[in-house]
Tab-separated table of C-alpha atoms in Angstrom:
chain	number	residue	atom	x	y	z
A	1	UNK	CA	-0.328	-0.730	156.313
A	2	UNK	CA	-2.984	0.705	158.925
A	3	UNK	CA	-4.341	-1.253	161.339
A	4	UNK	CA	-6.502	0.665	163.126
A	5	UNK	CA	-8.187	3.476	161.109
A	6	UNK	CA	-11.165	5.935	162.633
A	7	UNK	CA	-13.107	8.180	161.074
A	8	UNK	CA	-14.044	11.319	162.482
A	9	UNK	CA	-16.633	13.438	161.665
A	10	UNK	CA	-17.221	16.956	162.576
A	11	UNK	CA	-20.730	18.144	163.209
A	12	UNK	CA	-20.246	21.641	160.773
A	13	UNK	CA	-24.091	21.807	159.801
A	14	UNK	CA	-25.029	25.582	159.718
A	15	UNK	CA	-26.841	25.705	163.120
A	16	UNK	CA	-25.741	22.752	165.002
A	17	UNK	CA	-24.333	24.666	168.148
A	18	UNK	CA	-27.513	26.965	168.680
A	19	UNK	CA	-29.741	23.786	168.082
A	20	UNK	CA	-27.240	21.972	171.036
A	21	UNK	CA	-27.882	25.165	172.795
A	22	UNK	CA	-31.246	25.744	172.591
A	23	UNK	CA	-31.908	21.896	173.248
A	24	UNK	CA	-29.774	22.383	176.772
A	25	UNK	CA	-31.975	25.417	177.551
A	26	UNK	CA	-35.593	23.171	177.176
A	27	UNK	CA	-33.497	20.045	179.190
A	28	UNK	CA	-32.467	22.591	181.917
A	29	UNK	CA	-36.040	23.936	182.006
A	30	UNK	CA	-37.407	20.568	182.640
A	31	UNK	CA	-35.501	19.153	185.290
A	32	UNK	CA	-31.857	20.412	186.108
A	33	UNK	CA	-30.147	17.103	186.127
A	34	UNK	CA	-31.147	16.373	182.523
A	35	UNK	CA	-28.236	13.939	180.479
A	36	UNK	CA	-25.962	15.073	177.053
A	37	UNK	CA	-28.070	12.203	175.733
A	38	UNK	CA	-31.338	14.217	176.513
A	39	UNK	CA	-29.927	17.464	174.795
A	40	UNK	CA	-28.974	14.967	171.994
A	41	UNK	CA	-32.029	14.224	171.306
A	42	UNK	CA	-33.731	17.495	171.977
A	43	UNK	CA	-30.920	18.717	169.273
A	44	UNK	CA	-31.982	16.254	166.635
A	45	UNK	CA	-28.384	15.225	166.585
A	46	UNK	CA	-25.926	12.061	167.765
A	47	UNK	CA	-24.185	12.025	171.389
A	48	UNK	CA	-21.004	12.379	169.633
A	49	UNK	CA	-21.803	15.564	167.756
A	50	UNK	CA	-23.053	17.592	171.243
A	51	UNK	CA	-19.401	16.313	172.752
A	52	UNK	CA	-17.600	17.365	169.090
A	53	UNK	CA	-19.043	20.795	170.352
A	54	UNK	CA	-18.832	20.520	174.201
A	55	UNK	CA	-16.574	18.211	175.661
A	56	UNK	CA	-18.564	17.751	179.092
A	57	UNK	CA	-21.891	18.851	180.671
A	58	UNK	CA	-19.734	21.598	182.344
A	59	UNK	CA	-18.897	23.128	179.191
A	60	UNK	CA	-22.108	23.197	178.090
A	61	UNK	CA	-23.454	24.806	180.528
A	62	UNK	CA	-20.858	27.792	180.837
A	63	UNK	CA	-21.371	28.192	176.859
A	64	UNK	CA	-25.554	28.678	177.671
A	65	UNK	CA	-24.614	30.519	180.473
A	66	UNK	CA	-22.384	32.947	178.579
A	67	UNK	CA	-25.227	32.830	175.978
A	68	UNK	CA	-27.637	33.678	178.188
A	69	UNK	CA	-25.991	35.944	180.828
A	70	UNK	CA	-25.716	40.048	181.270
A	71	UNK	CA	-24.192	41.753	177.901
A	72	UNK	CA	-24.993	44.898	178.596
A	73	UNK	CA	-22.556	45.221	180.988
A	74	UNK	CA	-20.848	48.567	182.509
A	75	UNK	CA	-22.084	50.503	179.429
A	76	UNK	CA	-26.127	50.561	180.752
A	77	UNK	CA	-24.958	52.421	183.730
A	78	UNK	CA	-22.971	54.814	181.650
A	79	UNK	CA	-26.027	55.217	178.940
A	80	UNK	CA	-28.881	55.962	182.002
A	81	UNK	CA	-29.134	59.895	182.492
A	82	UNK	CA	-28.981	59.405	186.112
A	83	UNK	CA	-28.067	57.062	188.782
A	84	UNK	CA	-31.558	56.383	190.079
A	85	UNK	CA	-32.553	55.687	186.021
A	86	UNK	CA	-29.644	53.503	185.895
A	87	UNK	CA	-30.552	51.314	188.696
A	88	UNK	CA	-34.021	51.021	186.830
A	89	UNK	CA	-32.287	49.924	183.688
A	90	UNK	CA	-29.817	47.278	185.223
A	91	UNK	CA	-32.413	45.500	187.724
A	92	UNK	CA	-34.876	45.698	185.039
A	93	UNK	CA	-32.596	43.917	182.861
A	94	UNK	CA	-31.129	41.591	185.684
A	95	UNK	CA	-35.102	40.534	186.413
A	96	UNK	CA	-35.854	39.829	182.976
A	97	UNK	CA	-32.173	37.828	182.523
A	98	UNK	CA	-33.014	36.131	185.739
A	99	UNK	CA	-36.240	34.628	184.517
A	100	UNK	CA	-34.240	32.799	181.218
A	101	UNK	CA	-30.799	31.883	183.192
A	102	UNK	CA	-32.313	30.689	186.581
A	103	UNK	CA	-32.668	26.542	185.083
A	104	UNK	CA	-29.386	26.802	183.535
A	105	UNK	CA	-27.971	28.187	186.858
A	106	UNK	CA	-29.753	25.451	188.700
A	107	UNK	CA	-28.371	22.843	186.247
A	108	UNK	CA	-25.135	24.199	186.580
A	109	UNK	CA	-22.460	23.756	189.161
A	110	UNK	CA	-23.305	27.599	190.329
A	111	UNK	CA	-26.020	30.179	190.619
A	112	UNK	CA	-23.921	32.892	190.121
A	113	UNK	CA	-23.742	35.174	186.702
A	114	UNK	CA	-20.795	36.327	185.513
A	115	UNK	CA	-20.137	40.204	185.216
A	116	UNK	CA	-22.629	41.653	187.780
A	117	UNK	CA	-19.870	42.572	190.788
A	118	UNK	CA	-18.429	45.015	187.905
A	119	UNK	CA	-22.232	46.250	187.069
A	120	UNK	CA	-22.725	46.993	190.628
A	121	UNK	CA	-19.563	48.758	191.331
A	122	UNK	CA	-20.226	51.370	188.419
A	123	UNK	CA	-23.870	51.725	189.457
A	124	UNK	CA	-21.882	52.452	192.882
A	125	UNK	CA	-19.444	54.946	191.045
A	126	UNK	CA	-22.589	56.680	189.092
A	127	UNK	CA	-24.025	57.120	192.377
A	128	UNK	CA	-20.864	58.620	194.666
A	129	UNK	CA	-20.505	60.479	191.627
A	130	UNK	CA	-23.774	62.614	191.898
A	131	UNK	CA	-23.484	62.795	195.494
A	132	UNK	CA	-26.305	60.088	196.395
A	133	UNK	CA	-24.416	57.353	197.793
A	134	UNK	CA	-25.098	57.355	201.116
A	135	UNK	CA	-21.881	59.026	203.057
A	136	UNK	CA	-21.778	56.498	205.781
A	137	UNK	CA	-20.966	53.633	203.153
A	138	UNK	CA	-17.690	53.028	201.378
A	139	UNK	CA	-17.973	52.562	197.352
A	140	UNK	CA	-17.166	48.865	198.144
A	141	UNK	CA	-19.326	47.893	200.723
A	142	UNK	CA	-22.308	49.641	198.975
A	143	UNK	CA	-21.250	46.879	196.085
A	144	UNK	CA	-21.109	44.144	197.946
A	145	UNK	CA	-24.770	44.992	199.413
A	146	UNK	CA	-26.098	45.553	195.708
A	147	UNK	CA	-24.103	42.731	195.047
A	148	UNK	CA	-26.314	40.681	197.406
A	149	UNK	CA	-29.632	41.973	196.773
A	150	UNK	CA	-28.937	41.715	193.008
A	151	UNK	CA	-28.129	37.141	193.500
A	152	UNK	CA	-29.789	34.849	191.408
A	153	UNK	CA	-30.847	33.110	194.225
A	154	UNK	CA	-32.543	35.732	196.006
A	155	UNK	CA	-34.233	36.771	192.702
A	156	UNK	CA	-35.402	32.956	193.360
A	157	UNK	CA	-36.419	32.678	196.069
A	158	UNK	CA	-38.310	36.190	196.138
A	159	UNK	CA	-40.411	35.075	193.067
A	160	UNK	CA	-40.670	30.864	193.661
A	161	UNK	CA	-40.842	31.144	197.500
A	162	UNK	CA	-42.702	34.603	198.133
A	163	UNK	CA	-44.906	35.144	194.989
A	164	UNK	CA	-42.956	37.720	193.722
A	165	UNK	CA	-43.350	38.971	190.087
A	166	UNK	CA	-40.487	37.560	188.105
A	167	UNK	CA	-40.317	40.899	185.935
């Protein structure tokens, strides 16, 4: 004899996750502290079926993130013919991943992106490499300045605060 009997229902609907996803993406756009119940309803879906997907807001937000964030990787620097046209090709990129990530990064706990300290240390490496990086700087302090000057934040505050072009 049961006694207690739930029913549990997974959300499987072809498209549910991109729908929660894209549905975080116009919350975070709006206002950064946005509620699951506000991606809910952008999503056309139940409370329970965005936490069948994503357990917490946290989650949700490292899954846009990741959505959203630097693919490319390494392999741009590699493609570039040079190190100055590889530069080009990985800020260009950063700038125009900047412009979709920044409200998720502001909704999120940081405003960092994953996978850009390894981008800068092979733009670093393609530069010692043909003899441009400057000699007075070591390969990993040249990182940690493009490091720096490649942040979210300053991207942010260059465009928001100082009129910058986003792109």
């Amino acid at each position: 004899k049961v006694r207690f009997a739930e029913v549990y229902t997974l959300s499987i609907e072809v498209g549910s996750r991109r729908r929660i996803l894209d549905a975080t993406l116009a919350c975070a756009r709006a206002r950064p502290d946005f509620s699951m119940a506000e991606v809910a309803a952008g999503a056309g879906l139940s409370r329970q079926a965005v936490y069948l997907h994503f357990p917490d807001r946290a989650a949700l937000l490292a899954a846009l993130r990741a959505d959203l964030d630097l693919p490319d990787g390494p392999e741009i620097v590699e493609q570039a013919p040079s190190a100055r046209a590889a530069l080009t090709a990985v800020l260009t990129r950063l700038a125009e991943s900047y412009a979709r990530i920044w409200p998720v990064l502001q909704a999120s706990v940081t405003t960092e992106t994953s996978g850009r300290l390894p981008l800068c240390q092979a733009l670093v490496a393609r530069f010692r490499a043909e003899g441009a990086l400057a000699p007075h700087l070591s390969p990993a302090t040249a990182a940690d300045i493009l490091y720096s000057l490649t942040s979210p934040a300053l991207w942010h505050e260059l465009v928001e605060g100082r009129g910058w072009d986003a792109a």
